mmCIF file with all atom_site columns, C-alpha atoms in Angstrom:
data_model
loop_
_atom_site.group_PDB
_atom_site.id
_atom_site.type_symbol
_atom_site.label_atom_id
_atom_site.label_alt_id
_atom_site.label_comp_id
_atom_site.label_asym_id
_atom_site.label_entity_id
_atom_site.label_seq_id
_atom_site.pdbx_PDB_ins_code
_atom_site.Cartn_x
_atom_site.Cartn_y
_atom_site.Cartn_z
_atom_site.occupancy
_atom_site.B_iso_or_equiv
_atom_site.pdbx_formal_charge
_atom_site.auth_seq_id
_atom_site.auth_comp_id
_atom_site.auth_asym_id
_atom_site.auth_atom_id
_atom_site.pdbx_PDB_model_num
ATOM 1   C CA . MET A 1 1   ? -89.640 53.660 17.835 1.00 88.00 ? 1   MET A CA 1
ATOM 2   C CA . LEU A 1 2   ? -87.177 52.683 19.805 1.00 92.00 ? 2   LEU A CA 1
ATOM 3   C CA . LYS A 1 3   ? -89.584 49.389 20.263 1.00 93.00 ? 3   LYS A CA 1
ATOM 4   C CA . ASN A 1 4   ? -88.584 49.246 16.395 1.00 96.00 ? 4   ASN A CA 1
ATOM 5   C CA . PHE A 1 5   ? -85.031 49.857 16.567 1.00 96.00 ? 5   PHE A CA 1
ATOM 6   C CA . TRP A 1 6   ? -84.056 47.441 19.330 1.00 96.00 ? 6   TRP A CA 1
ATOM 7   C CA . LYS A 1 7   ? -86.363 44.656 16.674 1.00 96.00 ? 7   LYS A CA 1
ATOM 8   C CA . TRP A 1 8   ? -84.376 45.872 13.661 1.00 96.00 ? 8   TRP A CA 1
ATOM 9   C CA . TYR A 1 9   ? -81.171 45.309 16.202 1.00 97.00 ? 9   TYR A CA 1
ATOM 10  C CA . GLU A 1 10  ? -81.818 41.509 17.265 1.00 95.00 ? 10  GLU A CA 1
ATOM 11  C CA . SER A 1 11  ? -82.178 40.827 14.424 1.00 97.00 ? 11  SER A CA 1
ATOM 12  C CA . LYS A 1 12  ? -79.123 41.672 12.660 1.00 97.00 ? 12  LYS A CA 1
ATOM 13  C CA . TYR A 1 13  ? -77.418 41.293 15.774 1.00 96.00 ? 13  TYR A CA 1
ATOM 14  C CA . THR A 1 14  ? -75.185 39.544 14.216 1.00 96.00 ? 14  THR A CA 1
ATOM 15  C CA . LEU A 1 15  ? -73.613 41.457 11.255 1.00 96.00 ? 15  LEU A CA 1
ATOM 16  C CA . VAL A 1 16  ? -73.298 44.942 13.602 1.00 96.00 ? 16  VAL A CA 1
ATOM 17  C CA . LEU A 1 17  ? -70.645 42.288 16.091 1.00 97.00 ? 17  LEU A CA 1
ATOM 18  C CA . TYR A 1 18  ? -68.758 42.190 12.715 1.00 97.00 ? 18  TYR A CA 1
ATOM 19  C CA . VAL A 1 19  ? -69.293 45.122 11.558 1.00 97.00 ? 19  VAL A CA 1
ATOM 20  C CA . THR A 1 20  ? -68.146 46.020 15.153 1.00 96.00 ? 20  THR A CA 1
ATOM 21  C CA . THR A 1 21  ? -65.444 44.050 14.976 1.00 96.00 ? 21  THR A CA 1
ATOM 22  C CA . LEU A 1 22  ? -64.478 45.042 11.998 1.00 95.00 ? 22  LEU A CA 1
ATOM 23  C CA . LEU A 1 23  ? -64.352 47.947 13.007 1.00 94.00 ? 23  LEU A CA 1
ATOM 24  C CA . PHE A 1 24  ? -61.705 47.199 16.397 1.00 93.00 ? 24  PHE A CA 1
ATOM 25  C CA . LEU A 1 25  ? -59.451 45.393 14.012 1.00 92.00 ? 25  LEU A CA 1
ATOM 26  C CA . VAL A 1 26  ? -58.668 49.103 12.431 1.00 90.00 ? 26  VAL A CA 1
ATOM 27  C CA . GLN A 1 27  ? -57.992 50.267 15.627 1.00 88.00 ? 27  GLN A CA 1
ATOM 28  C CA . LEU A 1 28  ? -56.019 47.471 16.179 1.00 89.00 ? 28  LEU A CA 1
ATOM 29  C CA . PHE A 1 29  ? -53.781 49.287 13.827 1.00 85.00 ? 29  PHE A CA 1
ATOM 30  C CA . HIS A 1 30  ? -54.371 52.528 15.291 1.00 83.00 ? 30  HIS A CA 1
ATOM 31  C CA . LEU A 1 31  ? -52.987 51.367 18.597 1.00 88.00 ? 31  LEU A CA 1
ATOM 32  C CA . TYR A 1 32  ? -50.020 49.572 16.783 1.00 87.00 ? 32  TYR A CA 1
ATOM 33  C CA . TRP A 1 33  ? -48.418 53.070 15.480 1.00 84.00 ? 33  TRP A CA 1
ATOM 34  C CA . LEU A 1 34  ? -49.428 54.111 18.672 1.00 84.00 ? 34  LEU A CA 1
ATOM 35  C CA . THR A 1 35  ? -47.196 51.707 20.468 1.00 88.00 ? 35  THR A CA 1
ATOM 36  C CA . THR A 1 36  ? -44.758 52.065 17.952 1.00 87.00 ? 36  THR A CA 1
ATOM 37  C CA . ASP A 1 37  ? -44.151 55.833 16.963 1.00 82.00 ? 37  ASP A CA 1
ATOM 38  C CA . ILE A 1 38  ? -45.531 58.075 19.885 1.00 81.00 ? 38  ILE A CA 1
ATOM 39  C CA . VAL A 1 39  ? -45.043 55.686 23.571 1.00 87.00 ? 39  VAL A CA 1
ATOM 40  C CA . PHE A 1 40  ? -41.862 53.874 21.871 1.00 90.00 ? 40  PHE A CA 1
ATOM 41  C CA . PHE A 1 41  ? -39.976 56.954 20.393 1.00 86.00 ? 41  PHE A CA 1
ATOM 42  C CA . ARG A 1 42  ? -40.806 58.676 24.340 1.00 85.00 ? 42  ARG A CA 1
ATOM 43  C CA . LEU A 1 43  ? -38.584 55.590 25.806 1.00 88.00 ? 43  LEU A CA 1
ATOM 44  C CA . PHE A 1 44  ? -36.499 54.817 23.540 1.00 91.00 ? 44  PHE A CA 1
ATOM 45  C CA . GLY A 1 45  ? -36.295 57.599 22.436 1.00 88.00 ? 45  GLY A CA 1
ATOM 46  C CA . ARG A 1 46  ? -35.831 55.886 17.404 1.00 84.00 ? 46  ARG A CA 1
ATOM 47  C CA . GLU A 1 47  ? -38.484 54.691 15.701 1.00 78.00 ? 47  GLU A CA 1
ATOM 48  C CA . PHE A 1 48  ? -39.627 51.356 15.707 1.00 82.00 ? 48  PHE A CA 1
ATOM 49  C CA . PHE A 1 49  ? -42.834 52.561 12.648 1.00 78.00 ? 49  PHE A CA 1
ATOM 50  C CA . SER A 1 50  ? -41.757 55.143 9.807  1.00 73.00 ? 50  SER A CA 1
ATOM 51  C CA . VAL A 1 51  ? -44.600 56.627 8.470  1.00 76.00 ? 51  VAL A CA 1
ATOM 52  C CA . SER A 1 52  ? -45.022 57.732 5.079  1.00 78.00 ? 52  SER A CA 1
ATOM 53  C CA . ASN A 1 53  ? -47.184 59.726 3.058  1.00 75.00 ? 53  ASN A CA 1
ATOM 54  C CA . PHE A 1 54  ? -49.229 56.071 2.346  1.00 81.00 ? 54  PHE A CA 1
ATOM 55  C CA . TRP A 1 55  ? -49.017 55.559 6.364  1.00 78.00 ? 55  TRP A CA 1
ATOM 56  C CA . GLN A 1 56  ? -50.029 58.828 7.473  1.00 74.00 ? 56  GLN A CA 1
ATOM 57  C CA . LEU A 1 57  ? -53.642 58.388 5.365  1.00 76.00 ? 57  LEU A CA 1
ATOM 58  C CA . MET A 1 58  ? -54.210 54.443 6.285  1.00 79.00 ? 58  MET A CA 1
ATOM 59  C CA . ILE A 1 59  ? -53.501 56.307 10.265 1.00 80.00 ? 59  ILE A CA 1
ATOM 60  C CA . ALA A 1 60  ? -55.879 59.126 9.643  1.00 73.00 ? 60  ALA A CA 1
ATOM 61  C CA . PHE A 1 61  ? -58.732 56.574 7.811  1.00 77.00 ? 61  PHE A CA 1
ATOM 62  C CA . ALA A 1 62  ? -58.545 54.086 11.099 1.00 80.00 ? 62  ALA A CA 1
ATOM 63  C CA . ASP A 1 63  ? -58.907 57.452 13.470 1.00 79.00 ? 63  ASP A CA 1
ATOM 64  C CA . TYR A 1 64  ? -61.754 57.816 12.028 1.00 80.00 ? 64  TYR A CA 1
ATOM 65  C CA . THR A 1 65  ? -63.084 54.865 12.240 1.00 87.00 ? 65  THR A CA 1
ATOM 66  C CA . GLU A 1 66  ? -63.288 54.811 15.513 1.00 89.00 ? 66  GLU A CA 1
ATOM 67  C CA . ILE A 1 67  ? -66.499 56.689 15.891 1.00 91.00 ? 67  ILE A CA 1
ATOM 68  C CA . PRO A 1 68  ? -68.315 54.176 14.931 1.00 95.00 ? 68  PRO A CA 1
ATOM 69  C CA . ALA A 1 69  ? -67.158 51.808 16.406 1.00 95.00 ? 69  ALA A CA 1
ATOM 70  C CA . ILE A 1 70  ? -68.069 53.302 19.816 1.00 96.00 ? 70  ILE A CA 1
ATOM 71  C CA . ILE A 1 71  ? -71.301 53.895 18.772 1.00 97.00 ? 71  ILE A CA 1
ATOM 72  C CA . THR A 1 72  ? -72.110 50.120 17.676 1.00 97.00 ? 72  THR A CA 1
ATOM 73  C CA . ALA A 1 73  ? -69.789 49.154 21.241 1.00 97.00 ? 73  ALA A CA 1
ATOM 74  C CA . SER A 1 74  ? -71.854 51.149 23.505 1.00 97.00 ? 74  SER A CA 1
ATOM 75  C CA . ILE A 1 75  ? -74.794 49.883 21.079 1.00 97.00 ? 75  ILE A CA 1
ATOM 76  C CA . LEU A 1 76  ? -74.064 46.180 21.667 1.00 96.00 ? 76  LEU A CA 1
ATOM 77  C CA . TYR A 1 77  ? -73.419 47.237 25.041 1.00 97.00 ? 77  TYR A CA 1
ATOM 78  C CA . ILE A 1 78  ? -76.447 48.883 25.999 1.00 97.00 ? 78  ILE A CA 1
ATOM 79  C CA . HIS A 1 79  ? -78.345 45.688 23.999 1.00 96.00 ? 79  HIS A CA 1
ATOM 80  C CA . ASN A 1 80  ? -76.936 43.697 26.982 1.00 95.00 ? 80  ASN A CA 1
ATOM 81  C CA . LEU A 1 81  ? -77.444 45.358 29.692 1.00 97.00 ? 81  LEU A CA 1
ATOM 82  C CA . ARG A 1 82  ? -81.630 45.435 28.222 1.00 95.00 ? 82  ARG A CA 1
ATOM 83  C CA . SER A 1 83  ? -81.135 41.664 28.696 1.00 91.00 ? 83  SER A CA 1
ATOM 84  C CA . GLY A 1 84  ? -80.412 42.203 32.871 1.00 95.00 ? 84  GLY A CA 1
ATOM 85  C CA . PHE A 1 85  ? -77.813 44.683 34.589 1.00 96.00 ? 85  PHE A CA 1
ATOM 86  C CA . ASN A 1 86  ? -73.887 42.885 34.431 1.00 96.00 ? 86  ASN A CA 1
ATOM 87  C CA . TRP A 1 87  ? -71.549 45.385 35.999 1.00 97.00 ? 87  TRP A CA 1
ATOM 88  C CA . ARG A 1 88  ? -68.529 43.941 33.027 1.00 96.00 ? 88  ARG A CA 1
ATOM 89  C CA . SER A 1 89  ? -71.412 45.216 30.079 1.00 97.00 ? 89  SER A CA 1
ATOM 90  C CA . VAL A 1 90  ? -71.694 48.566 32.107 1.00 98.00 ? 90  VAL A CA 1
ATOM 91  C CA . LEU A 1 91  ? -67.712 49.127 32.633 1.00 98.00 ? 91  LEU A CA 1
ATOM 92  C CA . PHE A 1 92  ? -67.011 48.261 28.725 1.00 98.00 ? 92  PHE A CA 1
ATOM 93  C CA . LEU A 1 93  ? -69.331 51.286 28.096 1.00 97.00 ? 93  LEU A CA 1
ATOM 94  C CA . PHE A 1 94  ? -67.245 53.129 30.202 1.00 96.00 ? 94  PHE A CA 1
ATOM 95  C CA . LEU A 1 95  ? -64.115 51.937 28.894 1.00 96.00 ? 95  LEU A CA 1
ATOM 96  C CA . ILE A 1 96  ? -65.015 52.603 25.516 1.00 96.00 ? 96  ILE A CA 1
ATOM 97  C CA . ASN A 1 97  ? -66.803 56.016 25.534 1.00 95.00 ? 97  ASN A CA 1
ATOM 98  C CA . SER A 1 98  ? -63.726 57.257 27.445 1.00 93.00 ? 98  SER A CA 1
ATOM 99  C CA . GLN A 1 99  ? -62.424 56.764 24.308 1.00 91.00 ? 99  GLN A CA 1
ATOM 100 C CA . TRP A 1 100 ? -64.484 60.753 23.570 1.00 88.00 ? 100 TRP A CA 1
ATOM 101 C CA . LEU A 1 101 ? -62.606 62.021 25.934 1.00 82.00 ? 101 LEU A CA 1
ATOM 102 C CA . HIS A 1 102 ? -59.179 60.997 24.035 1.00 74.00 ? 102 HIS A CA 1
ATOM 103 C CA . LEU A 1 103 ? -61.073 62.035 20.654 1.00 76.00 ? 103 LEU A CA 1
ATOM 104 C CA . PHE A 1 104 ? -61.972 65.624 21.713 1.00 66.00 ? 104 PHE A CA 1
ATOM 105 C CA . TRP A 1 105 ? -59.982 66.839 24.190 1.00 61.00 ? 105 TRP A CA 1
ATOM 106 C CA . ILE A 1 106 ? -56.405 65.789 22.647 1.00 59.00 ? 106 ILE A CA 1
ATOM 107 C CA . THR A 1 107 ? -55.668 64.606 19.090 1.00 61.00 ? 107 THR A CA 1
ATOM 108 C CA . ASP A 1 108 ? -53.711 62.763 18.240 1.00 58.00 ? 108 ASP A CA 1
ATOM 109 C CA . GLU A 1 109 ? -51.699 64.623 15.928 1.00 61.00 ? 109 GLU A CA 1
ATOM 110 C CA . ILE A 1 110 ? -51.115 67.733 19.341 1.00 60.00 ? 110 ILE A CA 1
ATOM 111 C CA . ILE A 1 111 ? -49.174 64.048 21.506 1.00 62.00 ? 111 ILE A CA 1
ATOM 112 C CA . TYR A 1 112 ? -47.123 63.206 18.353 1.00 63.00 ? 112 TYR A CA 1
ATOM 113 C CA . THR A 1 113 ? -45.924 66.346 17.881 1.00 65.00 ? 113 THR A CA 1
ATOM 114 C CA . GLN A 1 114 ? -46.387 67.372 21.447 1.00 60.00 ? 114 GLN A CA 1
ATOM 115 C CA . PHE A 1 115 ? -43.674 64.956 21.882 1.00 65.00 ? 115 PHE A CA 1
ATOM 116 C CA . VAL A 1 116 ? -40.923 65.740 18.532 1.00 67.00 ? 116 VAL A CA 1
ATOM 117 C CA . GLY A 1 117 ? -41.123 68.824 19.637 1.00 65.00 ? 117 GLY A CA 1
ATOM 118 C CA . THR A 1 118 ? -42.791 71.058 17.072 1.00 66.00 ? 118 THR A CA 1
ATOM 119 C CA . ALA A 1 119 ? -46.506 70.960 18.718 1.00 61.00 ? 119 ALA A CA 1
ATOM 120 C CA . LEU A 1 120 ? -48.597 74.130 18.076 1.00 61.00 ? 120 LEU A CA 1
ATOM 121 C CA . VAL A 1 121 ? -49.973 73.410 21.519 1.00 64.00 ? 121 VAL A CA 1
ATOM 122 C CA . THR A 1 122 ? -48.546 73.475 24.119 1.00 67.00 ? 122 THR A CA 1
ATOM 123 C CA . ILE A 1 123 ? -49.587 70.719 26.919 1.00 71.00 ? 123 ILE A CA 1
ATOM 124 C CA . PRO A 1 124 ? -47.285 68.735 29.774 1.00 77.00 ? 124 PRO A CA 1
ATOM 125 C CA . ALA A 1 125 ? -46.008 65.993 28.800 1.00 77.00 ? 125 ALA A CA 1
ATOM 126 C CA . TRP A 1 126 ? -48.154 64.179 31.748 1.00 81.00 ? 126 TRP A CA 1
ATOM 127 C CA . LEU A 1 127 ? -51.775 65.713 29.954 1.00 80.00 ? 127 LEU A CA 1
ATOM 128 C CA . SER A 1 128 ? -49.737 63.336 26.997 1.00 78.00 ? 128 SER A CA 1
ATOM 129 C CA . TRP A 1 129 ? -49.571 60.841 28.919 1.00 84.00 ? 129 TRP A CA 1
ATOM 130 C CA . ILE A 1 130 ? -53.347 60.975 29.610 1.00 85.00 ? 130 ILE A CA 1
ATOM 131 C CA . ALA A 1 131 ? -54.498 61.118 26.572 1.00 82.00 ? 131 ALA A CA 1
ATOM 132 C CA . ILE A 1 132 ? -52.315 57.540 25.471 1.00 84.00 ? 132 ILE A CA 1
ATOM 133 C CA . GLY A 1 133 ? -53.419 55.598 27.907 1.00 89.00 ? 133 GLY A CA 1
ATOM 134 C CA . ILE A 1 134 ? -56.933 56.723 27.057 1.00 90.00 ? 134 ILE A CA 1
ATOM 135 C CA . ASP A 1 135 ? -56.966 55.914 23.559 1.00 89.00 ? 135 ASP A CA 1
ATOM 136 C CA . TYR A 1 136 ? -55.557 51.624 25.367 1.00 93.00 ? 136 TYR A CA 1
ATOM 137 C CA . LEU A 1 137 ? -59.002 51.578 27.841 1.00 93.00 ? 137 LEU A CA 1
ATOM 138 C CA . GLU A 1 138 ? -60.891 49.931 24.385 1.00 94.00 ? 138 GLU A CA 1
ATOM 139 C CA . LEU A 1 139 ? -58.290 47.475 24.488 1.00 96.00 ? 139 LEU A CA 1
ATOM 140 C CA . PRO A 1 140 ? -60.613 45.053 26.513 1.00 97.00 ? 140 PRO A CA 1
ATOM 141 C CA . VAL A 1 141 ? -64.085 45.717 24.913 1.00 97.00 ? 141 VAL A CA 1
ATOM 142 C CA . MET A 1 142 ? -61.813 45.452 21.564 1.00 96.00 ? 142 MET A CA 1
ATOM 143 C CA . ALA A 1 143 ? -61.144 41.702 22.762 1.00 97.00 ? 143 ALA A CA 1
ATOM 144 C CA . ASP A 1 144 ? -64.616 41.687 23.971 1.00 97.00 ? 144 ASP A CA 1
ATOM 145 C CA . THR A 1 145 ? -66.231 42.013 20.791 1.00 97.00 ? 145 THR A CA 1
ATOM 146 C CA . ILE A 1 146 ? -63.478 39.778 18.953 1.00 96.00 ? 146 ILE A CA 1
ATOM 147 C CA . ALA A 1 147 ? -64.553 37.092 20.949 1.00 97.00 ? 147 ALA A CA 1
ATOM 148 C CA . LYS A 1 148 ? -68.401 36.837 20.685 1.00 96.00 ? 148 LYS A CA 1
ATOM 149 C CA . SER A 1 149 ? -67.931 37.343 16.741 1.00 97.00 ? 149 SER A CA 1
ATOM 150 C CA . ILE A 1 150 ? -65.424 34.174 16.942 1.00 96.00 ? 150 ILE A CA 1
ATOM 151 C CA . ARG A 1 151 ? -67.903 32.059 18.941 1.00 96.00 ? 151 ARG A CA 1
ATOM 152 C CA . ILE A 1 152 ? -70.745 33.026 16.778 1.00 96.00 ? 152 ILE A CA 1
ATOM 153 C CA . LEU A 1 153 ? -68.640 31.994 13.841 1.00 94.00 ? 153 LEU A CA 1
ATOM 154 C CA . ARG A 1 154 ? -67.903 28.932 15.883 1.00 94.00 ? 154 ARG A CA 1
ATOM 155 C CA . ARG A 1 155 ? -71.353 27.982 16.049 1.00 93.00 ? 155 ARG A CA 1
ATOM 156 C CA . LYS A 1 156 ? -72.920 28.450 12.517 1.00 90.00 ? 156 LYS A CA 1
ATOM 157 C CA . LEU A 1 157 ? -69.201 26.327 10.469 1.00 91.00 ? 157 LEU A CA 1
ATOM 158 C CA . MET A 1 158 ? -70.237 24.163 13.491 1.00 85.00 ? 158 MET A CA 1
#
């Protein structure tokens, strides 16, 4: 069964890479919100991104796309490791899967309410900063998948 999966994956590699890249581009919107509405608010004491009901919905959507992004990126780097061991793929697997800690350990809503003072669950500020830092660990993986997609697109256009 696993052999059939990898055969199918090989045939759909480019499509899966593009989907992963698209999911990561959506995550960039989420990280923009995290940086401007959470981190900058905490550091500078003022809002840099006004969050209306529409944007709250968009942020929630972006947050939910993180789960398929983690899964598809993990499979991508496992696929790379099947071709031969390399530390880069191991590192990227670690970085992208650290997001599970962020998703299930401390949600953005808890962090947000902690920083603005209306948290239902009180957690130390240092723990909130760790959770925020974990969210940024996906940036190297995002950059790598975007670069791979661009390289493939360039080859196809030439």
